[in-house]
Amino acid sequence: MKRLTFSVNTGKRTAFIDIGSIVEEALRQSSCDSGIVCIFTPHTTAALTINENADPDVLHDLDWKINSLIPNRERQYKHCEGNSDSHLKSSLFSPSLTLIFENKKCLLGTWQGIYLCEFDGPRTRKIHIKIIEDHSDQEHAHENP
Amino acid sequence: MKRLTFSVNTGKRTAFIDIGSIVEEALRQSSCDSGIVCIFTPHTTAALTINENADPDVLHDLDWKINSLIPNRERQYKHCEGNSDSHLKSSLFSPSLTLIFENKKCLLGTWQGIYLCEFDGPRTRKIHIKIIEDHSDQEHAHENP
Amino acid sequence: MKRLTFSVNTGKRTAFIDIGSIVEEALRQSSCDSGIVCIFTPHTTAALTINENADPDVLHDLDWKINSLIPNRERQYKHCEGNSDSHLKSSLFSPSLTLIFENKKCLLGTWQGIYLCEFDGPRTRKIHIKIIEDHSDQEHAHENP
């Protein structure tokens, strides 16, 4: 299947936005039952991550602590756009995330959600999703019809 | 091949546990010779990583330094379970890891081992392993029998 | 297709080296049009990342800030080789990177480049590249000739 692309509007400079419904939608549109799904955000000041889906205080604490470790302003930064912190956070969290799926659903733990990490918003961010099917089951079916 | 799931008991609050034998076992059970293997831990306070397999002092230093940067207690944390540090470490190390394998063995460097990172133990942690075979070699065989 | 391996010489202790042309070369040598590409560096003091390809000040700031957070020397490090900082940086940036490709080109944003992160150079570093083709399009062609 062709890669799918979705857009997400982020409302603040830094935020974790639940994109689970986007990944579910991509899997629903696909003809594949099981395999892996590669999620990628084509930006250098955003990223993707997996974390707690229940208590929003966890996302608050992630946001507070990462900004405390890597603050927006540092005397030593040379990049003139004032978002060097966002670039480093993007690399540490990573813009690429690979997940397993089965029966058209991501194999996640009870407390895991999928998040777009906005580190230099508000902006409109793209998310590419590519599904790679596991063909081995079908092959067995071929061998033993 | 269906995804395989393994369990690992961790003995301390923070630890790096070698899971190389688990990944090897999954590859042994598979009918695939080469491809990629997606390893995933379905927890928000654990992660997976690759690092030094020889000198245990490296793992000691990783553990000491990450806990020094992201200590367990901070006045500003709001999450009531007291493990906000563990959640951030999970996102920074990532619960998802994709590796190349050939001849049923992970393509690793001499000094590389595969580790489950426990950031809020001791607990029992699950590890899912999904193998995606590289079919291109077989196809060539089909075309040129 | 067999996995390809490339070598990169790094000139300093810490550096971000653009490896986009290496990944392009691997895709050119492949017979695959679209799918995912797994890039892996088999070292415990190097990593791979995606970041800004235009203003070199961004890479300067990444380098300065990560070394400020995780300096080379700390009294508490036990590992005798003096590169414990490099090991931690390797795990945080990750030696494994999975990207989507289409029409033999990586699906990257306008400002994204692919980098080898050297954290304990200068050295010669290896980069393994494995391409997994998306077979679903061909299959549709089979079903509807």
Coordinates of C-alpha atoms in Angstrom, one line a residue:
Chain A
M1 CA 0.0 0.0 0.0
K2 CA 1.0 3.5 -0.7
R3 CA 2.3 5.6 2.2
L4 CA -0.4 7.7 3.9
T5 CA 0.2 11.3 5.1
F6 CA -1.8 13.1 7.8
S7 CA -1.6 16.7 9.2
V8 CA -1.7 17.7 12.8
N9 CA -2.1 21.3 14.2
T10 CA -0.2 21.9 17.4
G11 CA -1.4 24.6 19.8
K12 CA 1.6 25.5 21.9
R13 CA 5.5 25.8 21.7
T14 CA 5.9 22.4 23.3
A15 CA 3.3 19.7 23.5
F16 CA 2.6 15.9 23.3
I17 CA -0.3 15.3 21.0
D18 CA -2.0 11.8 20.9
I19 CA -1.9 10.5 17.3
G20 CA -3.3 7.0 18.1
S21 CA -6.4 7.6 16.0
I22 CA -4.3 8.6 13.0
V23 CA -2.3 5.4 13.2
E24 CA -5.5 3.4 13.6
E25 CA -7.1 5.1 10.6
A26 CA -4.0 4.2 8.5
L27 CA -4.3 0.5 9.5
R28 CA -8.0 0.5 8.8
Q29 CA -7.4 1.8 5.3
S30 CA -4.8 -0.8 4.6
S31 CA -5.5 -4.3 3.3
C32 CA -2.9 -5.8 5.7
D33 CA -3.7 -7.7 8.8
S34 CA -0.3 -8.0 10.5
G35 CA 3.2 -6.6 10.1
I36 CA 5.1 -3.5 11.1
V37 CA 4.1 0.2 10.7
C38 CA 6.7 2.9 10.3
I39 CA 5.6 6.3 11.4
F40 CA 7.7 9.3 10.4
T41 CA 7.4 13.1 10.9
P42 CA 9.4 15.1 8.3
H43 CA 10.4 17.9 10.6
T44 CA 13.6 18.7 12.5
T45 CA 12.0 20.3 15.6
A46 CA 9.3 17.7 16.2
A47 CA 9.4 14.0 17.0
L48 CA 7.4 10.9 17.8
T49 CA 7.2 8.9 21.0
I50 CA 5.3 6.3 23.1
N51 CA 4.3 7.2 26.6
E52 CA 1.5 7.2 29.2
N53 CA -2.1 7.5 27.9
A54 CA -4.0 7.8 31.2
D55 CA -2.7 10.5 33.6
P56 CA -2.0 13.8 31.8
D57 CA 0.4 14.7 34.7
V58 CA 2.9 12.4 33.1
L59 CA 3.0 14.4 29.9
H60 CA 3.2 17.6 32.0
D61 CA 6.2 16.2 33.8
L62 CA 7.9 15.0 30.6
D63 CA 7.4 18.5 29.1
W64 CA 8.7 20.3 32.3
K65 CA 11.8 18.1 32.7
I66 CA 12.9 18.0 29.1
N67 CA 12.6 21.8 29.0
S68 CA 14.5 22.1 32.3
L69 CA 17.4 20.0 30.9
I70 CA 17.3 21.6 27.5
P71 CA 16.0 25.2 27.9
N72 CA 15.0 27.4 25.0
R73 CA 17.7 30.0 25.5
E74 CA 21.5 29.4 26.1
R75 CA 24.2 32.0 25.6
Q76 CA 26.3 29.5 23.6
Y77 CA 23.7 28.8 20.9
K78 CA 24.7 30.2 17.5
H79 CA 21.6 29.2 15.4
C80 CA 19.8 32.4 14.7
E81 CA 16.2 31.0 14.7
G82 CA 16.2 30.6 18.5
N83 CA 15.1 26.9 18.4
S84 CA 18.3 25.0 18.9
D85 CA 16.7 23.3 21.9
S86 CA 13.9 22.0 19.7
H87 CA 16.4 20.5 17.2
L88 CA 18.2 18.6 20.0
K89 CA 14.9 17.3 21.5
S90 CA 13.9 16.1 18.0
S91 CA 17.0 14.0 17.7
L92 CA 16.8 12.6 21.3
F93 CA 13.1 11.6 20.9
S94 CA 13.5 10.7 17.2
P95 CA 11.2 11.5 14.3
S96 CA 11.0 7.8 13.4
L97 CA 9.0 5.2 15.2
T98 CA 8.4 1.5 14.2
L99 CA 5.6 -0.5 15.8
I100 CA 4.2 -4.0 15.4
F101 CA 0.6 -4.5 14.4
E102 CA -1.8 -7.5 14.5
N103 CA -5.4 -7.8 13.3
K104 CA -5.2 -4.2 12.1
K105 CA -4.3 -2.9 15.6
C106 CA -1.0 -1.6 17.0
L107 CA 0.5 -4.0 19.6
L108 CA 0.7 -1.5 22.5
G109 CA 0.7 -1.9 26.3
T110 CA -2.3 -1.0 28.3
W111 CA -0.9 2.4 29.3
Q112 CA 0.9 3.2 26.0
G113 CA -0.3 6.0 23.7
I114 CA 1.5 7.2 20.5
Y115 CA 2.4 10.9 20.6
L116 CA 3.6 13.6 18.2
C117 CA 6.1 15.7 20.2
E118 CA 5.9 19.4 19.2
F119 CA 9.1 21.2 20.3
D120 CA 8.7 24.5 18.3
G121 CA 5.1 25.2 17.8
P122 CA 2.4 26.1 17.2
R123 CA 2.7 24.7 13.7
T124 CA 1.1 22.3 11.3
R125 CA 3.0 19.0 11.3
K126 CA 2.9 16.2 8.8
I127 CA 3.0 12.5 9.7
H128 CA 3.9 9.8 7.1
I129 CA 2.7 6.2 7.8
K130 CA 4.0 3.2 5.8
I131 CA 2.8 -0.3 6.5
I132 CA 5.0 -3.3 5.8
E133 CA 2.9 -6.5 5.7
D134 CA 4.2 -9.8 7.2
H135 CA 3.9 -12.1 4.2
S136 CA 5.1 -15.2 5.9
D137 CA 1.7 -16.4 6.9
Q138 CA 0.3 -16.2 3.4
E139 CA 3.3 -18.1 2.2
H140 CA 2.6 -21.0 4.5
A141 CA -0.9 -21.0 3.2
H142 CA 0.6 -21.3 -0.3
E143 CA 2.8 -24.2 0.7
N144 CA 0.0 -26.1 2.5
P145 CA -3.2 -25.3 0.6
Chain B
M1 CA 5.6 -15.8 11.5
K2 CA 3.5 -14.8 14.5
R3 CA 5.0 -12.4 16.9
L4 CA 6.7 -14.0 19.9
T5 CA 6.4 -12.6 23.5
F6 CA 8.9 -13.2 26.3
S7 CA 9.0 -12.2 30.0
V8 CA 11.9 -10.8 31.9
N9 CA 12.1 -10.2 35.7
T10 CA 14.1 -7.2 36.7
G11 CA 15.7 -7.1 40.1
K12 CA 16.3 -3.4 40.9
R13 CA 14.7 0.0 40.3
T14 CA 17.0 0.8 37.4
A15 CA 19.0 -1.8 35.5
F16 CA 20.2 -2.8 32.0
I17 CA 19.4 -6.5 31.4
D18 CA 21.0 -8.4 28.5
I19 CA 18.2 -9.9 26.3
G20 CA 20.5 -11.1 23.5
S21 CA 19.6 -14.7 24.2
I22 CA 15.8 -13.9 23.9
V23 CA 16.3 -12.3 20.5
E24 CA 18.5 -15.2 19.4
E25 CA 15.8 -17.7 20.5
A26 CA 13.1 -15.8 18.5
L27 CA 15.3 -15.9 15.4
R28 CA 16.0 -19.7 15.9
Q29 CA 12.2 -20.4 16.1
S30 CA 11.6 -18.5 12.9
S31 CA 11.8 -20.0 9.4
C32 CA 13.4 -16.8 8.2
D33 CA 17.1 -16.5 7.2
S34 CA 17.5 -12.7 6.8
G35 CA 15.5 -9.5 7.2
I36 CA 14.7 -7.2 10.1
V37 CA 13.5 -7.8 13.6
C38 CA 11.4 -5.4 15.5
I39 CA 11.7 -5.6 19.3
F40 CA 9.1 -3.8 21.4
T41 CA 8.5 -3.5 25.2
P42 CA 4.9 -2.6 26.0
H43 CA 5.7 -0.5 29.0
T44 CA 6.0 3.3 29.6
T45 CA 8.7 3.1 32.3
A46 CA 11.0 0.6 30.5
A47 CA 12.9 0.8 27.1
L48 CA 15.3 -1.1 24.8
T49 CA 18.8 -0.2 23.8
I50 CA 22.1 -1.3 22.3
N51 CA 25.3 -0.8 24.3
E52 CA 28.6 -2.3 25.5
N53 CA 28.5 -6.1 26.2
A54 CA 32.0 -6.5 27.7
D55 CA 32.9 -4.1 30.6
P56 CA 30.0 -3.9 33.1
D57 CA 31.4 -0.5 34.3
V58 CA 29.9 1.0 31.1
L59 CA 26.4 0.0 32.2
H60 CA 27.1 1.3 35.7
D61 CA 28.1 4.6 34.2
L62 CA 25.1 4.8 31.9
D63 CA 22.9 4.1 35.0
W64 CA 24.6 6.6 37.2
K65 CA 24.7 9.4 34.6
I66 CA 21.1 9.1 33.4
N67 CA 19.9 9.1 37.0
S68 CA 22.0 12.1 37.7
L69 CA 20.5 14.0 34.8
I70 CA 16.9 12.8 35.5
P71 CA 16.7 12.1 39.2
N72 CA 13.7 10.2 40.7
R73 CA 12.5 13.2 42.7
E74 CA 11.9 16.7 41.6
R75 CA 9.7 19.3 43.4
Q76 CA 8.0 20.2 40.1
Y77 CA 6.7 16.7 39.2
K78 CA 2.9 16.4 39.4
H79 CA 2.4 12.7 38.6
C80 CA 1.5 11.0 41.9
E81 CA 3.1 7.7 41.3
G82 CA 6.6 9.1 41.8
N83 CA 8.0 7.7 38.6
S84 CA 8.0 10.6 36.2
D85 CA 11.7 10.2 35.7
S86 CA 11.1 6.6 34.5
H87 CA 8.6 7.8 31.9
L88 CA 11.1 10.4 30.5
K89 CA 13.9 7.8 30.4
S90 CA 11.6 5.4 28.5
S91 CA 10.9 8.0 25.8
L92 CA 14.5 9.0 25.5
F93 CA 15.8 5.4 25.2
S94 CA 12.7 4.3 23.3
P95 CA 10.6 1.1 23.8
S96 CA 11.1 0.2 20.1
L97 CA 14.3 -1.2 18.5
T98 CA 14.7 -2.4 14.9
L99 CA 17.7 -4.6 14.0
I100 CA 19.0 -6.3 10.8
F101 CA 19.5 -10.1 10.9
E102 CA 21.3 -12.5 8.6
N103 CA 21.7 -16.3 8.7
K104 CA 19.3 -16.2 11.8
K105 CA 21.7 -13.9 13.7
C106 CA 21.4 -10.2 14.6
L107 CA 23.9 -8.1 12.7
L108 CA 25.7 -6.5 15.7
G109 CA 29.1 -5.0 16.3
T110 CA 31.7 -6.9 18.4
W111 CA 31.0 -4.9 21.5
Q112 CA 27.2 -4.5 21.1
G113 CA 24.7 -6.2 23.3
I114 CA 20.9 -5.8 23.3
Y115 CA 19.4 -4.5 26.6
L116 CA 16.1 -4.1 28.3
C117 CA 16.3 -0.9 30.3
E118 CA 14.4 -1.1 33.6
F119 CA 13.6 2.4 34.9
D120 CA 11.0 1.6 37.5
G121 CA 11.6 -1.9 38.8
P122 CA 11.7 -4.5 40.1
R123 CA 8.9 -5.7 37.8
T124 CA 8.1 -8.4 35.3
R125 CA 8.5 -6.9 31.8
K126 CA 7.2 -8.2 28.4
I127 CA 9.2 -8.1 25.2
H128 CA 7.4 -8.6 21.8
I129 CA 9.5 -9.7 18.8
K130 CA 8.3 -9.5 15.3
I131 CA 10.4 -10.8 12.3
I132 CA 10.0 -9.4 8.8
E133 CA 11.7 -11.5 6.3
D134 CA 13.5 -10.1 3.3
H135 CA 11.7 -11.8 0.4
S136 CA 13.7 -10.3 -2.4
D137 CA 16.3 -13.2 -2.5
Q138 CA 13.6 -15.8 -2.9
E139 CA 11.9 -13.8 -5.6
H140 CA 15.1 -13.7 -7.6
A141 CA 15.3 -17.5 -7.2
H142 CA 11.8 -17.7 -8.6
E143 CA 12.7 -15.6 -11.6
N144 CA 15.9 -17.5 -12.4
P145 CA 15.1 -21.1 -11.4
Chain C
M1 CA 18.8 -7.7 -1.6
K2 CA 21.8 -8.4 0.5
R3 CA 22.7 -5.8 3.2
L4 CA 25.2 -3.2 2.1
T5 CA 28.0 -1.9 4.3
F6 CA 29.8 1.4 4.0
S7 CA 32.7 3.0 5.9
V8 CA 33.0 6.6 7.1
N9 CA 36.1 8.3 8.5
T10 CA 35.3 10.8 11.3
G11 CA 37.7 13.7 11.9
K12 CA 37.0 14.8 15.5
R13 CA 36.0 13.4 18.9
T14 CA 32.4 14.5 18.4
A15 CA 30.8 15.3 15.0
F16 CA 27.7 15.0 12.9
I17 CA 28.6 13.6 9.5
D18 CA 26.0 13.8 6.6
I19 CA 25.5 10.3 5.2
G20 CA 22.7 11.1 2.9
S21 CA 24.7 10.2 -0.2
I22 CA 25.5 6.7 1.3
V23 CA 21.8 6.0 1.8
E24 CA 21.0 7.3 -1.7
E25 CA 23.7 5.0 -3.1
A26 CA 22.3 2.0 -1.4
L27 CA 18.8 2.7 -2.7
R28 CA 20.3 3.2 -6.2
Q29 CA 22.0 -0.2 -6.1
S30 CA 18.8 -1.9 -5.0
S31 CA 16.1 -3.2 -7.3
C32 CA 13.4 -1.9 -5.0
D33 CA 11.2 1.1 -5.6
S34 CA 9.5 1.6 -2.3
G35 CA 9.6 0.2 1.2
I36 CA 11.6 0.9 4.3
V37 CA 15.3 1.2 4.8
C38 CA 17.0 0.2 8.1
I39 CA 20.3 1.9 8.8
F40 CA 22.5 0.6 11.6
T41 CA 25.9 1.5 12.9
P42 CA 27.6 -1.4 14.7
H43 CA 29.4 0.7 17.4
T44 CA 28.6 1.6 21.0
T45 CA 30.0 5.1 20.9
A46 CA 28.4 6.3 17.7
A47 CA 24.8 6.7 16.6
L48 CA 22.5 7.8 13.7
T49 CA 20.1 10.7 13.6
I50 CA 18.0 13.0 11.5
N51 CA 18.4 16.8 11.8
E52 CA 18.8 20.1 10.0
N53 CA 20.7 20.0 6.7
A54 CA 21.0 23.7 6.0
D55 CA 22.4 25.9 8.7
P56 CA 25.6 24.3 10.2
D57 CA 25.0 26.3 13.4
V58 CA 22.3 23.8 14.3
L59 CA 24.8 21.0 14.4
H60 CA 27.2 23.1 16.3
D61 CA 24.5 23.8 18.9
L62 CA 23.5 20.1 19.1
D63 CA 27.2 19.2 19.7
W64 CA 27.7 21.9 22.3
K65 CA 24.5 21.2 24.3
I66 CA 24.8 17.4 24.4
N67 CA 28.4 17.7 25.5
S68 CA 27.3 20.3 28.1
L69 CA 24.7 17.9 29.5
I70 CA 26.9 14.8 29.2
P71 CA 30.5 15.9 29.6
N72 CA 33.5 13.7 28.8
R73 CA 34.8 13.6 32.4
E74 CA 32.8 12.9 35.6
R75 CA 34.4 11.9 38.9
Q76 CA 31.8 9.1 39.2
Y77 CA 32.6 7.3 36.0
K78 CA 34.2 3.8 36.6
H79 CA 34.8 2.7 32.9
C80 CA 38.6 3.0 32.4
E81 CA 38.5 4.0 28.7
G82 CA 37.3 7.5 29.5
N83 CA 34.4 7.4 27.0
S84 CA 31.4 6.7 29.2
D85 CA 29.8 9.9 27.9
S86 CA 30.1 8.5 24.4
H87 CA 28.3 5.3 25.4
L88 CA 25.3 7.2 26.9
K89 CA 25.1 9.5 23.9
S90 CA 25.0 6.4 21.6
S91 CA 22.0 5.0 23.5
L92 CA 20.1 8.3 23.6
F93 CA 20.6 9.0 19.9
S94 CA 20.4 5.3 18.9
P95 CA 22.5 3.3 16.5
S96 CA 19.4 2.2 14.6
L97 CA 17.3 4.3 12.3
T98 CA 14.3 3.2 10.1
L99 CA 13.2 5.4 7.2
I100 CA 10.5 5.2 4.5
F101 CA 11.6 5.3 0.8
E102 CA 9.6 5.8 -2.4
N103 CA 10.8 5.9 -6.1
K104 CA 14.3 5.0 -4.7
K105 CA 14.5 8.1 -2.5
C106 CA 14.2 8.5 1.2
L107 CA 11.0 10.3 2.3
L108 CA 12.5 13.2 4.1
G109 CA 11.4 16.7 5.0
T110 CA 12.9 19.7 3.2
W111 CA 15.3 20.5 6.1
Q112 CA 16.1 16.9 7.1
G113 CA 19.5 15.3 6.6
I114 CA 20.7 11.9 7.8
Y115 CA 23.7 12.0 10.1
L116 CA 26.3 9.6 11.6
C117 CA 26.9 10.9 15.1
E118 CA 30.5 10.4 16.2
F119 CA 30.9 10.6 20.0
D120 CA 34.4 9.1 20.4
G121 CA 36.4 9.8 17.3
P122 CA 38.3 10.2 15.2
R123 CA 37.7 6.7 14.0
T124 CA 36.5 4.7 11.0
R125 CA 32.9 3.7 11.4
K126 CA 30.8 1.2 9.6
I127 CA 27.2 1.7 8.4
H128 CA 25.0 -1.3 7.5
I129 CA 22.0 -0.7 5.2
K130 CA 19.1 -3.2 4.7
I131 CA 16.2 -2.5 2.4
I132 CA 12.8 -4.1 2.9
E133 CA 10.6 -3.8 -0.1
D134 CA 6.9 -3.2 0.1
H135 CA 5.5 -6.1 -1.9
S136 CA 1.9 -5.2 -1.6
D137 CA 1.8 -3.2 -4.8
Q138 CA 3.2 -6.0 -6.9
E139 CA 0.7 -8.4 -5.3
H140 CA -2.2 -6.2 -6.4
A141 CA -0.7 -6.3 -9.9
H142 CA -0.8 -10.1 -9.6
E143 CA -4.4 -10.2 -8.5
N144 CA -5.5 -7.8 -11.2
P145 CA -3.3 -8.4 -14.2

